GROMACS .gro file of N, CA and C in nm:
model
  279
    1THR      N    1   9.875  12.391   1.797
    1THR     CA    2   9.984  12.495   1.781
    1THR      C    3  10.126  12.429   1.773
    2ILE      N    4  10.220  12.512   1.731
    2ILE     CA    5  10.350  12.448   1.720
    2ILE      C    6  10.404  12.406   1.867
    3PRO      N    7  10.388  12.486   1.968
    3PRO     CA    8  10.436  12.450   2.098
    3PRO      C    9  10.378  12.312   2.152
    4GLN      N   10  10.251  12.301   2.109
    4GLN     CA   11  10.186  12.182   2.153
    4GLN      C   12  10.232  12.048   2.086
    5ARG      N   13  10.268  12.074   1.949
    5ARG     CA   14  10.325  11.966   1.880
    5ARG      C   15  10.462  11.917   1.926
    6LEU      N   16  10.548  12.039   1.953
    6LEU     CA   17  10.675  12.014   1.993
    6LEU      C   18  10.675  11.937   2.134
    7LEU      N   19  10.579  11.956   2.225
    7LEU     CA   20  10.557  11.913   2.353
    7LEU      C   21  10.526  11.767   2.337
    8LEU      N   22  10.447  11.721   2.239
    8LEU     CA   23  10.404  11.594   2.217
    8LEU      C   24  10.522  11.528   2.166
    9MET      N   25  10.599  11.567   2.065
    9MET     CA   26  10.711  11.502   2.000
    9MET      C   27  10.833  11.501   2.097
   10ASN      N   28  10.857  11.589   2.183
   10ASN     CA   29  10.988  11.592   2.260
   10ASN      C   30  10.973  11.589   2.415
   11GLY      N   31  10.824  11.591   2.451
   11GLY     CA   32  10.808  11.603   2.600
   11GLY      C   33  10.803  11.447   2.661
   12ASP      N   34  10.821  11.451   2.788
   12ASP     CA   35  10.823  11.327   2.867
   12ASP      C   36  10.680  11.249   2.856
   13LEU      N   37  10.578  11.322   2.856
   13LEU     CA   38  10.444  11.244   2.860
   13LEU      C   39  10.435  11.132   2.753
   14VAL      N   40  10.457  11.156   2.631
   14VAL     CA   41  10.437  11.061   2.529
   14VAL      C   42  10.557  10.958   2.539
   15ALA      N   43  10.676  11.000   2.564
   15ALA     CA   44  10.797  10.922   2.577
   15ALA      C   45  10.772  10.799   2.690
   16GLU      N   46  10.730  10.866   2.797
   16GLU     CA   47  10.689  10.768   2.922
   16GLU      C   48  10.571  10.666   2.869
   17LYS      N   49  10.480  10.686   2.794
   17LYS     CA   50  10.379  10.613   2.778
   17LYS      C   51  10.397  10.519   2.660
   18THR      N   52  10.509  10.544   2.580
   18THR     CA   53  10.551  10.456   2.469
   18THR      C   54  10.685  10.377   2.492
   19ARG      N   55  10.736  10.392   2.592
   19ARG     CA   56  10.860  10.325   2.612
   19ARG      C   57  10.832  10.189   2.682
   20LYS      N   58  10.922  10.095   2.670
   20LYS     CA   59  10.892   9.956   2.742
   20LYS      C   60  10.895   9.973   2.890
   21GLU      N   61  10.777   9.942   2.953
   21GLU     CA   62  10.769   9.937   3.083
   21GLU      C   63  10.672   9.826   3.127
   22LEU      N   64  10.670   9.768   3.236
   22LEU     CA   65  10.597   9.651   3.270
   22LEU      C   66  10.442   9.681   3.243
   23PHE      N   67  10.383   9.785   3.285
   23PHE     CA   68  10.239   9.800   3.292
   23PHE      C   69  10.181   9.891   3.170
   24ASN      N   70  10.253   9.908   3.070
   24ASN     CA   71  10.185  10.005   2.961
   24ASN      C   72  10.144   9.921   2.858
   25ALA      N   73  10.071   9.988   2.769
   25ALA     CA   74  10.001   9.922   2.653
   25ALA      C   75  10.095   9.874   2.549
   26VAL      N   76  10.210   9.935   2.543
   26VAL     CA   77  10.308   9.913   2.438
   26VAL      C   78  10.364   9.763   2.453
   27THR      N   79  10.404   9.743   2.592
   27THR     CA   80  10.470   9.605   2.629
   27THR      C   81  10.369   9.506   2.625
   28ARG      N   82  10.246   9.527   2.669
   28ARG     CA   83  10.134   9.423   2.673
   28ARG      C   84  10.104   9.387   2.528
   29ILE      N   85  10.087   9.477   2.445
   29ILE     CA   86  10.069   9.450   2.293
   29ILE      C   87  10.181   9.377   2.252
   30ALA      N   88  10.302   9.418   2.271
   30ALA     CA   89  10.408   9.348   2.214
   30ALA      C   90  10.433   9.188   2.261
   31GLY      N   91  10.397   9.172   2.388
   31GLY     CA   92  10.415   9.052   2.449
   31GLY      C   93  10.288   8.964   2.432
   32GLN      N   94  10.160   9.007   2.417
   32GLN     CA   95  10.042   8.925   2.396
   32GLN      C   96   9.990   8.905   2.264
   33ALA      N   97  10.027   8.992   2.171
   33ALA     CA   98   9.963   8.974   2.029
   33ALA      C   99  10.027   8.845   1.967
   34PRO      N  100   9.946   8.770   1.901
   34PRO     CA  101   9.982   8.642   1.855
   34PRO      C  102  10.079   8.657   1.731
   35ASP      N  103  10.072   8.755   1.657
   35ASP     CA  104  10.173   8.785   1.560
   35ASP      C  105  10.187   8.932   1.515
   36ASP      N  106  10.273   8.961   1.422
   36ASP     CA  107  10.306   9.093   1.392
   36ASP      C  108  10.199   9.175   1.339
   37VAL      N  109  10.115   9.108   1.264
   37VAL     CA  110   9.999   9.177   1.203
   37VAL      C  111   9.893   9.219   1.309
   38ALA      N  112   9.862   9.131   1.393
   38ALA     CA  113   9.782   9.160   1.511
   38ALA      C  114   9.838   9.272   1.601
   39ALA      N  115   9.969   9.266   1.619
   39ALA     CA  116  10.035   9.380   1.704
   39ALA      C  117  10.008   9.518   1.635
   40VAL      N  118  10.018   9.521   1.497
   40VAL     CA  119  10.016   9.648   1.445
   40VAL      C  120   9.866   9.692   1.446
   41GLU      N  121   9.765   9.593   1.413
   41GLU     CA  122   9.618   9.627   1.414
   41GLU      C  123   9.594   9.683   1.564
   42VAL      N  124   9.636   9.603   1.659
   42VAL     CA  125   9.603   9.657   1.807
   42VAL      C  126   9.648   9.796   1.819
   43ALA      N  127   9.781   9.814   1.786
   43ALA     CA  128   9.834   9.951   1.802
   43ALA      C  129   9.757  10.060   1.731
   44TYR      N  130   9.721  10.024   1.611
   44TYR     CA  131   9.622  10.129   1.535
   44TYR      C  132   9.501  10.149   1.610
   45LEU      N  133   9.432  10.038   1.640
   45LEU     CA  134   9.296  10.049   1.713
   45LEU      C  135   9.311  10.124   1.839
   46THR      N  136   9.416  10.108   1.922
   46THR     CA  137   9.445  10.184   2.046
   46THR      C  138   9.455  10.333   2.031
   47VAL      N  139   9.547  10.362   1.925
   47VAL     CA  140   9.578  10.496   1.906
   47VAL      C  141   9.475  10.567   1.827
   48LEU      N  142   9.449  10.525   1.703
   48LEU     CA  143   9.377  10.602   1.615
   48LEU      C  144   9.238  10.546   1.595
   49THR      N  145   9.197  10.447   1.671
   49THR     CA  146   9.061  10.387   1.680
   49THR      C  147   9.016  10.342   1.538
   50ARG      N  148   9.100  10.297   1.446
   50ARG     CA  149   9.077  10.245   1.326
   50ARG      C  150   9.182  10.128   1.295
   51ARG      N  151   9.150  10.045   1.196
   51ARG     CA  152   9.237   9.927   1.157
   51ARG      C  153   9.333  10.003   1.058
   52PRO      N  154   9.462   9.964   1.049
   52PRO     CA  155   9.549   9.999   0.946
   52PRO      C  156   9.502   9.977   0.814
   53THR      N  157   9.547  10.051   0.719
   53THR     CA  158   9.519  10.011   0.561
   53THR      C  159   9.608   9.891   0.551
   54ALA      N  160   9.595   9.816   0.433
   54ALA     CA  161   9.693   9.709   0.404
   54ALA      C  162   9.822   9.749   0.386
   55ALA      N  163   9.845   9.868   0.331
   55ALA     CA  164   9.980   9.911   0.309
   55ALA      C  165  10.060   9.939   0.444
   56GLU      N  166   9.970   9.999   0.521
   56GLU     CA  167  10.016  10.021   0.661
   56GLU      C  168  10.052   9.913   0.744
   57ARG      N  169   9.962   9.827   0.733
   57ARG     CA  170   9.971   9.695   0.819
   57ARG      C  171  10.106   9.616   0.762
   58ASP      N  172  10.112   9.605   0.627
   58ASP     CA  173  10.228   9.526   0.582
   58ASP      C  174  10.363   9.597   0.607
   59HIS      N  175  10.369   9.720   0.607
   59HIS     CA  176  10.475   9.795   0.633
   59HIS      C  177  10.534   9.784   0.770
   60PHE      N  178  10.446   9.797   0.882
   60PHE     CA  179  10.496   9.796   0.999
   60PHE      C  180  10.507   9.662   1.050
   61ALA      N  181  10.432   9.553   1.001
   61ALA     CA  182  10.441   9.421   1.027
   61ALA      C  183  10.585   9.365   0.999
   62ALA      N  184  10.622   9.425   0.886
   62ALA     CA  185  10.765   9.397   0.837
   62ALA      C  186  10.866   9.441   0.927
   63LYS      N  187  10.835   9.553   0.977
   63LYS     CA  188  10.935   9.618   1.087
   63LYS      C  189  10.945   9.529   1.217
   64LEU      N  190  10.832   9.469   1.244
   64LEU     CA  191  10.830   9.390   1.364
   64LEU      C  192  10.880   9.254   1.347
   65LYS      N  193  10.892   9.205   1.221
   65LYS     CA  194  10.933   9.074   1.189
   65LYS      C  195  11.056   9.020   1.252
   66ASP      N  196  11.032   8.908   1.311
   66ASP     CA  197  11.154   8.828   1.379
   66ASP      C  198  11.201   8.904   1.504
   67SER      N  199  11.131   9.004   1.560
   67SER     CA  200  11.184   9.079   1.681
   67SER      C  201  11.118   9.003   1.797
   68ARG      N  202  11.189   9.001   1.907
   68ARG     CA  203  11.132   8.935   2.033
   68ARG      C  204  11.171   9.020   2.153
   69GLY      N  205  11.102   9.010   2.253
   69GLY     CA  206  11.135   9.065   2.387
   69GLY      C  207  11.148   9.222   2.378
   70ASP      N  208  11.253   9.262   2.434
   70ASP     CA  209  11.278   9.414   2.451
   70ASP      C  210  11.266   9.479   2.314
   71THR      N  211  11.342   9.433   2.209
   71THR     CA  212  11.335   9.485   2.074
   71THR      C  213  11.211   9.489   2.028
   72ARG      N  214  11.137   9.401   2.032
   72ARG     CA  215  10.981   9.405   1.979
   72ARG      C  216  10.893   9.512   2.042
   73ALA      N  217  10.920   9.532   2.175
   73ALA     CA  218  10.855   9.633   2.250
   73ALA      C  219  10.901   9.771   2.209
   74GLU      N  220  11.043   9.779   2.189
   74GLU     CA  221  11.080   9.913   2.148
   74GLU      C  222  11.051   9.944   2.007
   75ARG      N  223  11.034   9.841   1.920
   75ARG     CA  224  10.981   9.875   1.779
   75ARG      C  225  10.838   9.912   1.790
   76LEU      N  226  10.761   9.848   1.848
   76LEU     CA  227  10.614   9.871   1.884
   76LEU      C  228  10.605  10.012   1.947
   77GLY      N  229  10.691  10.046   2.042
   77GLY     CA  230  10.682  10.168   2.111
   77GLY      C  231  10.701  10.290   2.008
   78ASP      N  232  10.786  10.277   1.904
   78ASP     CA  233  10.827  10.361   1.802
   78ASP      C  234  10.703  10.376   1.702
   79LEU      N  235  10.634  10.269   1.678
   79LEU     CA  236  10.501  10.282   1.595
   79LEU      C  237  10.411  10.368   1.665
   80VAL      N  238  10.389  10.328   1.798
   80VAL     CA  239  10.289  10.414   1.874
   80VAL      C  240  10.327  10.561   1.899
   81TRP      N  241  10.454  10.585   1.911
   81TRP     CA  242  10.491  10.713   1.926
   81TRP      C  243  10.463  10.788   1.801
   82GLY      N  244  10.497  10.730   1.673
   82GLY     CA  245  10.463  10.802   1.555
   82GLY      C  246  10.322  10.810   1.528
   83LEU      N  247  10.228  10.715   1.568
   83LEU     CA  248  10.091  10.745   1.555
   83LEU      C  249  10.045  10.845   1.653
   84ILE      N  250  10.083  10.859   1.772
   84ILE     CA  251  10.041  10.967   1.855
   84ILE      C  252  10.085  11.105   1.803
   85ASN      N  253  10.190  11.103   1.739
   85ASN     CA  254  10.239  11.225   1.671
   85ASN      C  255  10.191  11.275   1.542
   86SER      N  256  10.116  11.180   1.494
   86SER     CA  257  10.077  11.198   1.357
   86SER      C  258   9.954  11.311   1.339
   87THR      N  259   9.942  11.362   1.226
   87THR     CA  260   9.850  11.475   1.196
   87THR      C  261   9.698  11.413   1.219
   88GLU      N  262   9.688  11.278   1.185
   88GLU     CA  263   9.557  11.211   1.192
   88GLU      C  264   9.520  11.209   1.335
   89PHE      N  265   9.609  11.184   1.433
   89PHE     CA  266   9.579  11.182   1.576
   89PHE      C  267   9.535  11.315   1.611
   90SER      N  268   9.610  11.415   1.588
   90SER     CA  269   9.605  11.553   1.629
   90SER      C  270   9.478  11.605   1.595
   91TRP      N  271   9.430  11.572   1.482
   91TRP     CA  272   9.304  11.645   1.411
   91TRP      C  273   9.188  11.558   1.462
   92ASN      N  274   9.201  11.438   1.490
   92ASN     CA  275   9.075  11.346   1.516
   92ASN      C  276   9.046  11.333   1.660
   93HIS      N  277   9.160  11.345   1.737
   93HIS     CA  278   9.141  11.306   1.886
   93HIS      C  279   9.182  11.419   1.964
   0.00000   0.00000   0.00000
């Protein structure tokens, strides 16, 4: 429903789970993935339980390029936030 989607997009639950914090998945993926492509693949597998298409992988890996530390975790958090709020996630999970 519309209220459910608005809650996902604007509510605290998803925001808390996708922001850079010591013990959440976003920070761990950002810090432990060996490269940008692996970080994008793990994010997709974590949220959508599938690998990204080549176009998705290339697009988001380019967004992570040359980012380190907090910036990398924030960018990856934005990707995960987008995946959680995607229609694919809502319909399949």
